[in-house]
Amino acid sequence: MERVRILSLKRISKRQAAIIRQGQMEAAKVWMACRDMHLKARETNASWPGRKEYHEATAGGRYALHSQSVQQVFRAFDAAVEATGRNRRAGRKEIRYPYKDKRFFPLMWPAQAMGLEEKRIILPMGRDRSSLVLPRPAWLSRKSACKVVWNGLHNELHVTLVESTTDPNSQGITERCATVDFGQIHHAAVVTNNGNALVVSGRGMRTIKRLHSKHLGEIQKKRSRCKKGSRRWRKLGRARAERTLRHKRRICDLRHKGIRKVVDFCLYHGIQSGNPDGARRGACGRRHNQRMSQWEYGKDLDYLMQKSEQARIACFTGDERGTSSRCPECGHRHKPNGRNWRCPKCGFQGHRDVVGGVNRHPLAFGQVVPFPTRITYLRPGLCEGGPPE
């Protein structure tokens, strides 16, 4: 399993910062060269270039970068083209192939290009050029793939760590299973097949996101009255970047804690498999569209996959269409209002998100489970005195 650790480069020397800046500009030139090749092939109806053609066009020391860093850039471009093609074939024609000019692009190195000394990380910049030398953290025990990313205020080194999660004493999949329904008001609703459920509140993240949007609006209103490039214009831009970074850290912290409560709940009840899904689309008004655009469902799913793999829980995705609008007792379809699901046909009442989790069990595991008799409500970030109930 891969994990990413972040090393802040806020306090590096000006010389090192200049090396990074120049390298990022060279990486952007590699990206635009690949873009021009791909654009020309599309316009002339010629065969699209692949990694072999990109390699031939960028090799030979044409750019002031390490050869493997150049390879990482055109591989990233080729992956972007493939992802765009998949989306367009799936019907999303509004997604365009890479076409914009770039001034900067992240610097990347594979694991074999990294040099490790006792207290230093050495990242080569190419023949006859000074290498990028950074302090080595204690958690970095072996060579790993990495890249330098600009976060809006300063650069960060993102290091990819590969960890093994195999357990020789693992007993395999048990008969206990659970489904997970992600949402906005409630971050996650977990329903097991043994009569237990967990609802993790997401109101804290929702409040932080809305507050962040208001702050950005206030800053933009002030910035619109400034002359572009003035001291105050740059100062407000920096304030916007600082607020955005703080917002991302707070949201990331709450998301990790919320998913951790889900995994701990599954471990406590002996769960060995799960089925997370619940993405929704559709225009529903200006305010609701803003909330939906701020719903980072993909990150929730990714975090759950990672933490489940660490806990040796089998995790997979599935279809959730219609699960929140069907009564778990009589099967009557009804669009609920509010957080309490009421069936007008049989009179059933229950938590709306838990209803969706109950209806996913037949789709995921082929078994019908009763509505949970015990629902635990938790908020991410709060400390409990014992194991999850």
Short mmCIF file of C-alpha atoms in Angstrom, two decimals:
data_model
loop_
_atom_site.label_atom_id
_atom_site.label_comp_id
_atom_site.label_asym_id
_atom_site.label_seq_id
_atom_site.Cartn_x
_atom_site.Cartn_y
_atom_site.Cartn_z
CA MET A 1 0.00 0.00 0.00
CA GLU A 2 1.19 3.50 -0.85
CA ARG A 3 1.13 6.44 1.55
CA VAL A 4 2.24 10.03 1.01
CA ARG A 5 4.18 11.92 3.67
CA ILE A 6 4.66 15.68 3.32
CA LEU A 7 7.89 17.49 4.19
CA SER A 8 7.60 21.28 4.37
CA LEU A 9 10.25 23.23 2.45
CA LYS A 10 9.29 26.56 3.99
CA ARG A 11 12.72 27.26 5.50
CA ILE A 12 15.06 26.22 2.69
CA SER A 13 17.74 28.62 1.49
CA LYS A 14 17.21 31.09 -1.36
CA ARG A 15 19.64 29.12 -3.48
CA GLN A 16 17.65 25.92 -3.03
CA ALA A 17 14.40 27.78 -3.72
CA ALA A 18 15.93 29.15 -6.95
CA ILE A 19 16.92 25.62 -8.03
CA ILE A 20 13.34 24.43 -7.45
CA ARG A 21 11.82 27.37 -9.29
CA GLN A 22 14.06 26.89 -12.32
CA GLY A 23 13.37 23.16 -12.35
CA GLN A 24 9.61 23.70 -12.19
CA MET A 25 9.81 26.05 -15.17
CA GLU A 26 11.78 23.46 -17.15
CA ALA A 27 9.24 20.78 -16.23
CA ALA A 28 6.48 23.05 -17.58
CA LYS A 29 8.39 23.30 -20.89
CA VAL A 30 8.46 19.50 -21.12
CA TRP A 31 4.71 19.37 -20.50
CA MET A 32 3.99 21.98 -23.18
CA ALA A 33 6.24 20.17 -25.69
CA CYS A 34 4.19 17.00 -25.16
CA ARG A 35 0.97 19.01 -25.42
CA ASP A 36 2.07 20.51 -28.75
CA MET A 37 2.87 17.04 -30.13
CA HIS A 38 -0.50 15.70 -29.07
CA LEU A 39 -2.39 18.74 -30.38
CA LYS A 40 -0.67 18.54 -33.76
CA ALA A 41 -1.53 14.85 -34.07
CA ARG A 42 -5.19 15.57 -33.33
CA GLU A 43 -5.38 18.44 -35.81
CA THR A 44 -3.75 16.44 -38.62
CA ASN A 45 -5.62 13.20 -37.85
CA ALA A 46 -2.29 11.43 -37.39
CA SER A 47 -1.51 8.66 -34.94
CA TRP A 48 -1.39 9.97 -31.41
CA PRO A 49 2.07 9.96 -29.82
CA GLY A 50 2.80 7.61 -26.93
CA ARG A 51 5.47 7.40 -24.29
CA LYS A 52 8.03 6.23 -26.86
CA GLU A 53 7.49 9.32 -29.03
CA TYR A 54 7.50 11.63 -26.00
CA HIS A 55 10.75 10.07 -24.83
CA GLU A 56 12.41 10.57 -28.23
CA ALA A 57 11.24 14.20 -28.38
CA THR A 58 12.46 15.13 -24.89
CA ALA A 59 15.66 13.05 -24.57
CA GLY A 60 19.21 14.16 -25.31
CA GLY A 61 19.61 16.81 -22.62
CA ARG A 62 17.20 19.26 -24.24
CA TYR A 63 15.95 20.39 -20.83
CA ALA A 64 17.79 21.42 -17.67
CA LEU A 65 16.45 18.49 -15.69
CA HIS A 66 17.49 15.02 -14.66
CA SER A 67 16.55 12.52 -17.38
CA GLN A 68 14.25 10.56 -15.07
CA SER A 69 12.49 13.76 -13.99
CA VAL A 70 11.76 14.46 -17.66
CA GLN A 71 10.37 10.94 -18.01
CA GLN A 72 8.07 11.47 -15.03
CA VAL A 73 6.63 14.60 -16.67
CA PHE A 74 5.73 13.00 -20.00
CA ARG A 75 4.37 9.96 -18.18
CA ALA A 76 2.10 12.28 -16.21
CA PHE A 77 1.00 13.92 -19.47
CA ASP A 78 0.28 10.54 -21.07
CA ALA A 79 -1.75 9.51 -17.99
CA ALA A 80 -3.76 12.76 -18.26
CA VAL A 81 -4.54 12.04 -21.91
CA GLU A 82 -5.67 8.50 -21.09
CA ALA A 83 -7.88 9.71 -18.21
CA THR A 84 -9.47 12.35 -20.46
CA GLY A 85 -10.14 9.72 -23.12
CA ARG A 86 -11.87 7.45 -20.62
CA ASN A 87 -14.10 10.29 -19.40
CA ARG A 88 -15.01 11.35 -22.94
CA ARG A 89 -15.84 7.78 -23.94
CA ALA A 90 -18.07 7.61 -20.86
CA GLY A 91 -20.10 10.56 -22.18
CA ARG A 92 -18.40 13.52 -20.48
CA LYS A 93 -17.63 15.44 -23.66
CA GLU A 94 -17.07 18.71 -21.79
CA ILE A 95 -13.70 17.45 -20.54
CA ARG A 96 -10.90 18.63 -22.84
CA TYR A 97 -7.50 17.16 -23.56
CA PRO A 98 -4.57 19.18 -22.09
CA TYR A 99 -4.44 22.50 -23.91
CA LYS A 100 -3.33 25.24 -21.50
CA ASP A 101 0.10 26.84 -21.26
CA LYS A 102 1.95 26.16 -18.02
CA ARG A 103 4.58 28.31 -16.39
CA PHE A 104 5.39 25.85 -13.61
CA PHE A 105 4.95 22.10 -13.15
CA PRO A 106 5.84 19.89 -10.14
CA LEU A 107 9.33 18.39 -10.06
CA MET A 108 9.24 14.59 -9.81
CA TRP A 109 11.81 11.86 -9.19
CA PRO A 110 11.38 8.06 -9.09
CA ALA A 111 12.75 6.09 -6.15
CA GLN A 112 15.93 5.06 -7.99
CA ALA A 113 16.86 8.70 -8.65
CA MET A 114 16.80 9.72 -4.99
CA GLY A 115 20.08 9.77 -3.08
CA LEU A 116 20.09 9.22 0.68
CA GLU A 117 22.79 10.16 3.14
CA GLU A 118 22.75 10.12 6.91
CA LYS A 119 21.08 13.51 7.26
CA ARG A 120 20.39 14.58 3.69
CA ILE A 121 18.18 13.84 0.71
CA ILE A 122 19.91 14.42 -2.63
CA LEU A 123 17.67 14.97 -5.64
CA PRO A 124 19.63 15.28 -8.92
CA MET A 125 18.87 18.09 -11.37
CA GLY A 126 20.87 16.73 -14.30
CA ARG A 127 24.45 16.53 -15.47
CA ASP A 128 26.72 19.49 -14.59
CA ARG A 129 23.99 21.08 -12.46
CA SER A 130 23.74 21.44 -8.70
CA SER A 131 21.56 18.86 -7.00
CA LEU A 132 18.70 19.75 -4.69
CA VAL A 133 19.83 18.91 -1.14
CA LEU A 134 17.16 18.72 1.55
CA PRO A 135 17.15 17.62 5.20
CA ARG A 136 16.30 13.96 5.70
CA PRO A 137 13.40 13.27 8.09
CA ALA A 138 13.65 10.45 10.60
CA TRP A 139 10.72 8.53 9.05
CA LEU A 140 12.42 8.19 5.65
CA SER A 141 14.26 4.87 5.87
CA ARG A 142 14.77 4.04 2.19
CA LYS A 143 14.65 5.57 -1.27
CA SER A 144 11.16 6.58 -2.39
CA ALA A 145 9.48 8.37 -5.26
CA CYS A 146 8.87 12.05 -4.53
CA LYS A 147 7.82 15.35 -6.04
CA VAL A 148 8.05 19.04 -5.12
CA VAL A 149 4.65 20.77 -5.05
CA TRP A 150 3.77 24.45 -4.56
CA ASN A 151 0.94 24.82 -2.00
CA GLY A 152 0.22 28.51 -2.58
CA LEU A 153 2.71 29.89 -0.05
CA HIS A 154 5.76 27.64 -0.20
CA ASN A 155 6.97 24.35 -1.63
CA GLU A 156 6.41 20.91 -0.13
CA LEU A 157 8.11 17.60 -0.76
CA HIS A 158 5.57 14.79 -1.19
CA VAL A 159 7.23 11.42 -0.53
CA THR A 160 5.47 8.19 -1.55
CA LEU A 161 6.04 5.38 0.95
CA VAL A 162 5.21 1.79 0.06
CA GLU A 163 4.10 -0.26 3.06
CA SER A 164 3.22 -3.92 3.30
CA THR A 165 -0.12 -4.86 4.88
CA THR A 166 0.11 -8.64 4.58
CA ASP A 167 -0.61 -10.54 7.77
CA PRO A 168 0.42 -14.21 7.99
CA ASN A 169 -1.98 -14.68 10.92
CA SER A 170 -4.97 -13.28 9.08
CA GLN A 171 -8.01 -15.56 9.26
CA GLY A 172 -9.65 -14.28 6.08
CA ILE A 173 -13.15 -12.90 5.53
CA THR A 174 -15.77 -13.51 8.19
CA GLU A 175 -19.55 -13.64 7.87
CA ARG A 176 -19.93 -10.13 9.27
CA CYS A 177 -20.19 -7.29 6.77
CA ALA A 178 -21.13 -3.62 6.59
CA THR A 179 -22.11 -0.93 4.10
CA VAL A 180 -21.01 2.69 4.22
CA ASP A 181 -23.01 5.65 2.91
CA PHE A 182 -21.13 8.95 2.56
CA GLY A 183 -22.92 12.28 2.79
CA GLN A 184 -22.58 15.95 3.70
CA ILE A 185 -24.73 16.45 6.77
CA HIS A 186 -23.58 13.07 8.03
CA HIS A 187 -20.05 12.24 6.94
CA ALA A 188 -20.64 8.48 6.95
CA ALA A 189 -23.43 6.10 7.93
CA VAL A 190 -22.33 2.50 8.60
CA VAL A 191 -24.82 -0.37 8.83
CA THR A 192 -23.74 -3.88 9.89
CA ASN A 193 -25.64 -7.13 9.41
CA ASN A 194 -25.77 -7.79 13.16
CA GLY A 195 -28.12 -4.96 14.15
CA ASN A 196 -25.67 -2.09 14.75
CA ALA A 197 -25.19 1.23 12.98
CA LEU A 198 -22.88 4.22 13.25
CA VAL A 199 -23.55 7.77 12.08
CA VAL A 200 -20.57 10.15 11.97
CA SER A 201 -21.57 13.82 11.82
CA GLY A 202 -20.24 15.96 8.98
CA ARG A 203 -21.69 19.26 10.09
CA GLY A 204 -18.30 20.46 11.35
CA MET A 205 -16.69 20.08 7.91
CA ARG A 206 -19.72 21.62 6.24
CA THR A 207 -19.51 24.67 8.52
CA ILE A 208 -15.79 25.12 7.88
CA LYS A 209 -16.31 24.95 4.11
CA ARG A 210 -19.09 27.52 4.18
CA LEU A 211 -17.03 29.85 6.39
CA HIS A 212 -14.11 29.49 3.99
CA SER A 213 -16.31 30.44 1.03
CA LYS A 214 -17.46 33.56 2.87
CA HIS A 215 -13.89 34.55 3.71
CA LEU A 216 -12.81 34.11 0.09
CA GLY A 217 -15.72 36.27 -1.03
CA GLU A 218 -14.74 39.04 1.37
CA ILE A 219 -11.11 38.95 0.25
CA GLN A 220 -12.07 38.96 -3.42
CA LYS A 221 -14.37 41.94 -2.87
CA LYS A 222 -11.47 43.91 -1.35
CA ARG A 223 -9.05 42.72 -4.02
CA SER A 224 -11.32 43.86 -6.85
CA ARG A 225 -10.86 47.46 -5.67
CA CYS A 226 -7.05 47.22 -5.82
CA LYS A 227 -4.76 47.74 -8.76
CA LYS A 228 -3.45 44.43 -10.04
CA GLY A 229 0.14 43.90 -8.90
CA SER A 230 0.03 46.55 -6.13
CA ARG A 231 1.30 45.87 -2.64
CA ARG A 232 -2.18 45.55 -1.16
CA TRP A 233 -3.28 43.30 -4.05
CA ARG A 234 -0.37 40.94 -3.34
CA LYS A 235 -0.98 41.11 0.41
CA LEU A 236 -4.62 40.09 -0.01
CA GLY A 237 -3.53 37.28 -2.32
CA ARG A 238 -1.22 35.96 0.35
CA ALA A 239 -3.99 36.21 2.95
CA ARG A 240 -6.23 34.19 0.65
CA ALA A 241 -3.56 31.51 0.26
CA GLU A 242 -2.99 31.34 4.04
CA ARG A 243 -6.73 30.93 4.73
CA THR A 244 -7.00 28.25 2.04
CA LEU A 245 -4.11 26.27 3.50
CA ARG A 246 -5.56 26.48 6.99
CA HIS A 247 -8.95 25.40 5.63
CA LYS A 248 -7.40 22.36 3.88
CA ARG A 249 -5.56 21.30 7.03
CA ARG A 250 -8.69 21.50 9.18
CA ILE A 251 -10.83 19.61 6.66
CA CYS A 252 -8.16 16.96 6.15
CA ASP A 253 -7.87 16.46 9.92
CA LEU A 254 -11.63 16.04 10.39
CA ARG A 255 -11.90 13.73 7.39
CA HIS A 256 -9.14 11.46 8.68
CA LYS A 257 -10.71 11.35 12.14
CA GLY A 258 -14.18 10.63 10.75
CA ILE A 259 -12.98 7.75 8.58
CA ARG A 260 -10.90 6.44 11.48
CA LYS A 261 -14.10 6.19 13.57
CA VAL A 262 -15.73 4.20 10.76
CA VAL A 263 -12.83 1.74 10.57
CA ASP A 264 -12.61 1.41 14.37
CA PHE A 265 -16.35 0.71 14.50
CA CYS A 266 -15.97 -2.04 11.88
CA LEU A 267 -13.02 -3.59 13.70
CA TYR A 268 -14.89 -3.53 17.01
CA HIS A 269 -17.80 -5.45 15.47
CA GLY A 270 -15.59 -7.89 13.56
CA ILE A 271 -16.36 -6.52 10.09
CA GLN A 272 -14.18 -7.85 7.27
CA SER A 273 -15.74 -6.25 4.19
CA GLY A 274 -17.56 -3.09 3.18
CA ASN A 275 -19.26 -1.32 0.26
CA PRO A 276 -18.85 2.47 0.16
CA ASP A 277 -20.73 4.55 -2.37
CA GLY A 278 -23.13 7.48 -2.55
CA ALA A 279 -22.02 10.12 -5.09
CA ARG A 280 -24.83 12.29 -6.43
CA ARG A 281 -25.11 14.79 -9.25
CA GLY A 282 -27.69 17.20 -10.59
CA ALA A 283 -28.49 20.91 -10.48
CA CYS A 284 -30.41 21.76 -7.31
CA GLY A 285 -30.01 25.52 -6.90
CA ARG A 286 -27.13 27.89 -6.26
CA ARG A 287 -26.55 27.13 -2.58
CA HIS A 288 -26.96 23.38 -2.88
CA ASN A 289 -24.74 23.30 -5.97
CA GLN A 290 -22.01 25.03 -3.96
CA ARG A 291 -22.30 22.42 -1.20
CA MET A 292 -22.16 19.60 -3.75
CA SER A 293 -19.09 21.07 -5.44
CA GLN A 294 -17.37 21.20 -2.03
CA TRP A 295 -18.25 17.58 -1.26
CA GLU A 296 -14.93 15.76 -1.66
CA TYR A 297 -16.47 12.31 -1.95
CA GLY A 298 -13.46 10.91 -3.81
CA LYS A 299 -11.17 11.71 -0.88
CA ASP A 300 -13.59 10.07 1.57
CA LEU A 301 -13.57 6.93 -0.54
CA ASP A 302 -9.79 7.00 -0.94
CA TYR A 303 -9.20 7.46 2.80
CA LEU A 304 -11.60 4.63 3.60
CA MET A 305 -9.83 2.33 1.15
CA GLN A 306 -6.43 3.14 2.66
CA LYS A 307 -7.45 2.79 6.30
CA SER A 308 -9.44 -0.38 5.55
CA GLU A 309 -6.42 -1.94 3.88
CA GLN A 310 -4.28 -1.05 6.89
CA ALA A 311 -6.86 -2.70 9.16
CA ARG A 312 -7.05 -5.72 6.78
CA ILE A 313 -10.67 -5.07 5.92
CA ALA A 314 -11.75 -6.01 2.40
CA CYS A 315 -13.31 -2.94 0.79
CA PHE A 316 -14.99 -2.47 -2.59
CA THR A 317 -17.38 -0.07 -4.35
CA GLY A 318 -20.85 -0.66 -5.71
CA ASP A 319 -23.97 0.99 -7.13
CA GLU A 320 -26.17 2.98 -4.75
CA ARG A 321 -28.88 4.00 -7.18
CA GLY A 322 -32.28 4.19 -5.46
CA THR A 323 -31.12 2.97 -2.07
CA SER A 324 -32.11 6.15 -0.22
CA SER A 325 -35.60 6.33 -1.75
CA ARG A 326 -36.80 2.76 -1.09
CA CYS A 327 -38.48 1.59 2.09
CA PRO A 328 -36.50 -1.26 3.70
CA GLU A 329 -39.71 -2.86 5.00
CA CYS A 330 -42.18 -2.85 2.08
CA GLY A 331 -40.03 -1.66 -0.85
CA HIS A 332 -42.21 1.40 -1.56
CA ARG A 333 -40.30 4.21 -3.29
CA HIS A 334 -40.61 7.62 -1.75
CA LYS A 335 -38.50 10.77 -1.84
CA PRO A 336 -37.85 11.65 1.81
CA ASN A 337 -37.83 15.13 3.35
CA GLY A 338 -35.58 15.90 6.28
CA ARG A 339 -33.33 13.42 8.05
CA ASN A 340 -36.12 11.08 9.22
CA TRP A 341 -37.37 8.59 6.60
CA ARG A 342 -41.13 8.03 6.81
CA CYS A 343 -42.90 5.54 4.55
CA PRO A 344 -46.44 6.71 3.62
CA LYS A 345 -47.48 3.13 2.77
CA CYS A 346 -46.45 0.99 5.74
CA GLY A 347 -45.64 3.68 8.32
CA PHE A 348 -41.96 2.72 8.74
CA GLN A 349 -39.71 5.41 10.28
CA GLY A 350 -35.94 5.51 10.52
CA HIS A 351 -32.79 7.51 9.99
CA ARG A 352 -32.51 8.53 6.34
CA ASP A 353 -28.81 7.67 5.88
CA VAL A 354 -29.16 4.40 7.76
CA VAL A 355 -32.01 3.43 5.40
CA GLY A 356 -29.61 3.84 2.48
CA GLY A 357 -27.05 1.62 4.20
CA VAL A 358 -29.65 -1.08 4.92
CA ASN A 359 -30.78 -1.12 1.28
CA ARG A 360 -27.22 -1.57 0.08
CA HIS A 361 -26.78 -4.95 1.77
CA PRO A 362 -28.85 -6.87 -0.85
CA LEU A 363 -26.87 -5.16 -3.63
CA ALA A 364 -23.46 -5.72 -2.07
CA PHE A 365 -23.80 -9.06 -0.27
CA GLY A 366 -27.07 -10.54 -1.52
CA GLN A 367 -28.69 -10.60 1.92
CA VAL A 368 -31.52 -8.64 3.52
CA VAL A 369 -30.74 -7.24 6.97
CA PRO A 370 -33.21 -5.82 9.52
CA PHE A 371 -33.15 -2.15 10.38
CA PRO A 372 -30.55 -1.60 13.15
CA THR A 373 -31.84 -1.50 16.68
CA ARG A 374 -28.82 0.41 17.98
CA ILE A 375 -27.44 3.54 16.28
CA THR A 376 -24.30 5.25 17.59
CA TYR A 377 -23.77 8.96 16.83
CA LEU A 378 -20.25 10.37 16.85
CA ARG A 379 -18.53 13.58 15.85
CA PRO A 380 -15.00 13.50 14.38
CA GLY A 381 -12.36 15.12 16.53
CA LEU A 382 -13.95 14.29 19.89
CA CYS A 383 -12.25 11.89 22.30
CA GLU A 384 -14.27 9.00 23.65
CA GLY A 385 -13.38 7.18 26.84
CA GLY A 386 -13.74 3.64 25.45
CA PRO A 387 -14.18 1.57 22.31
CA PRO A 388 -16.92 2.49 19.82
CA GLU A 389 -20.29 1.03 20.67
#
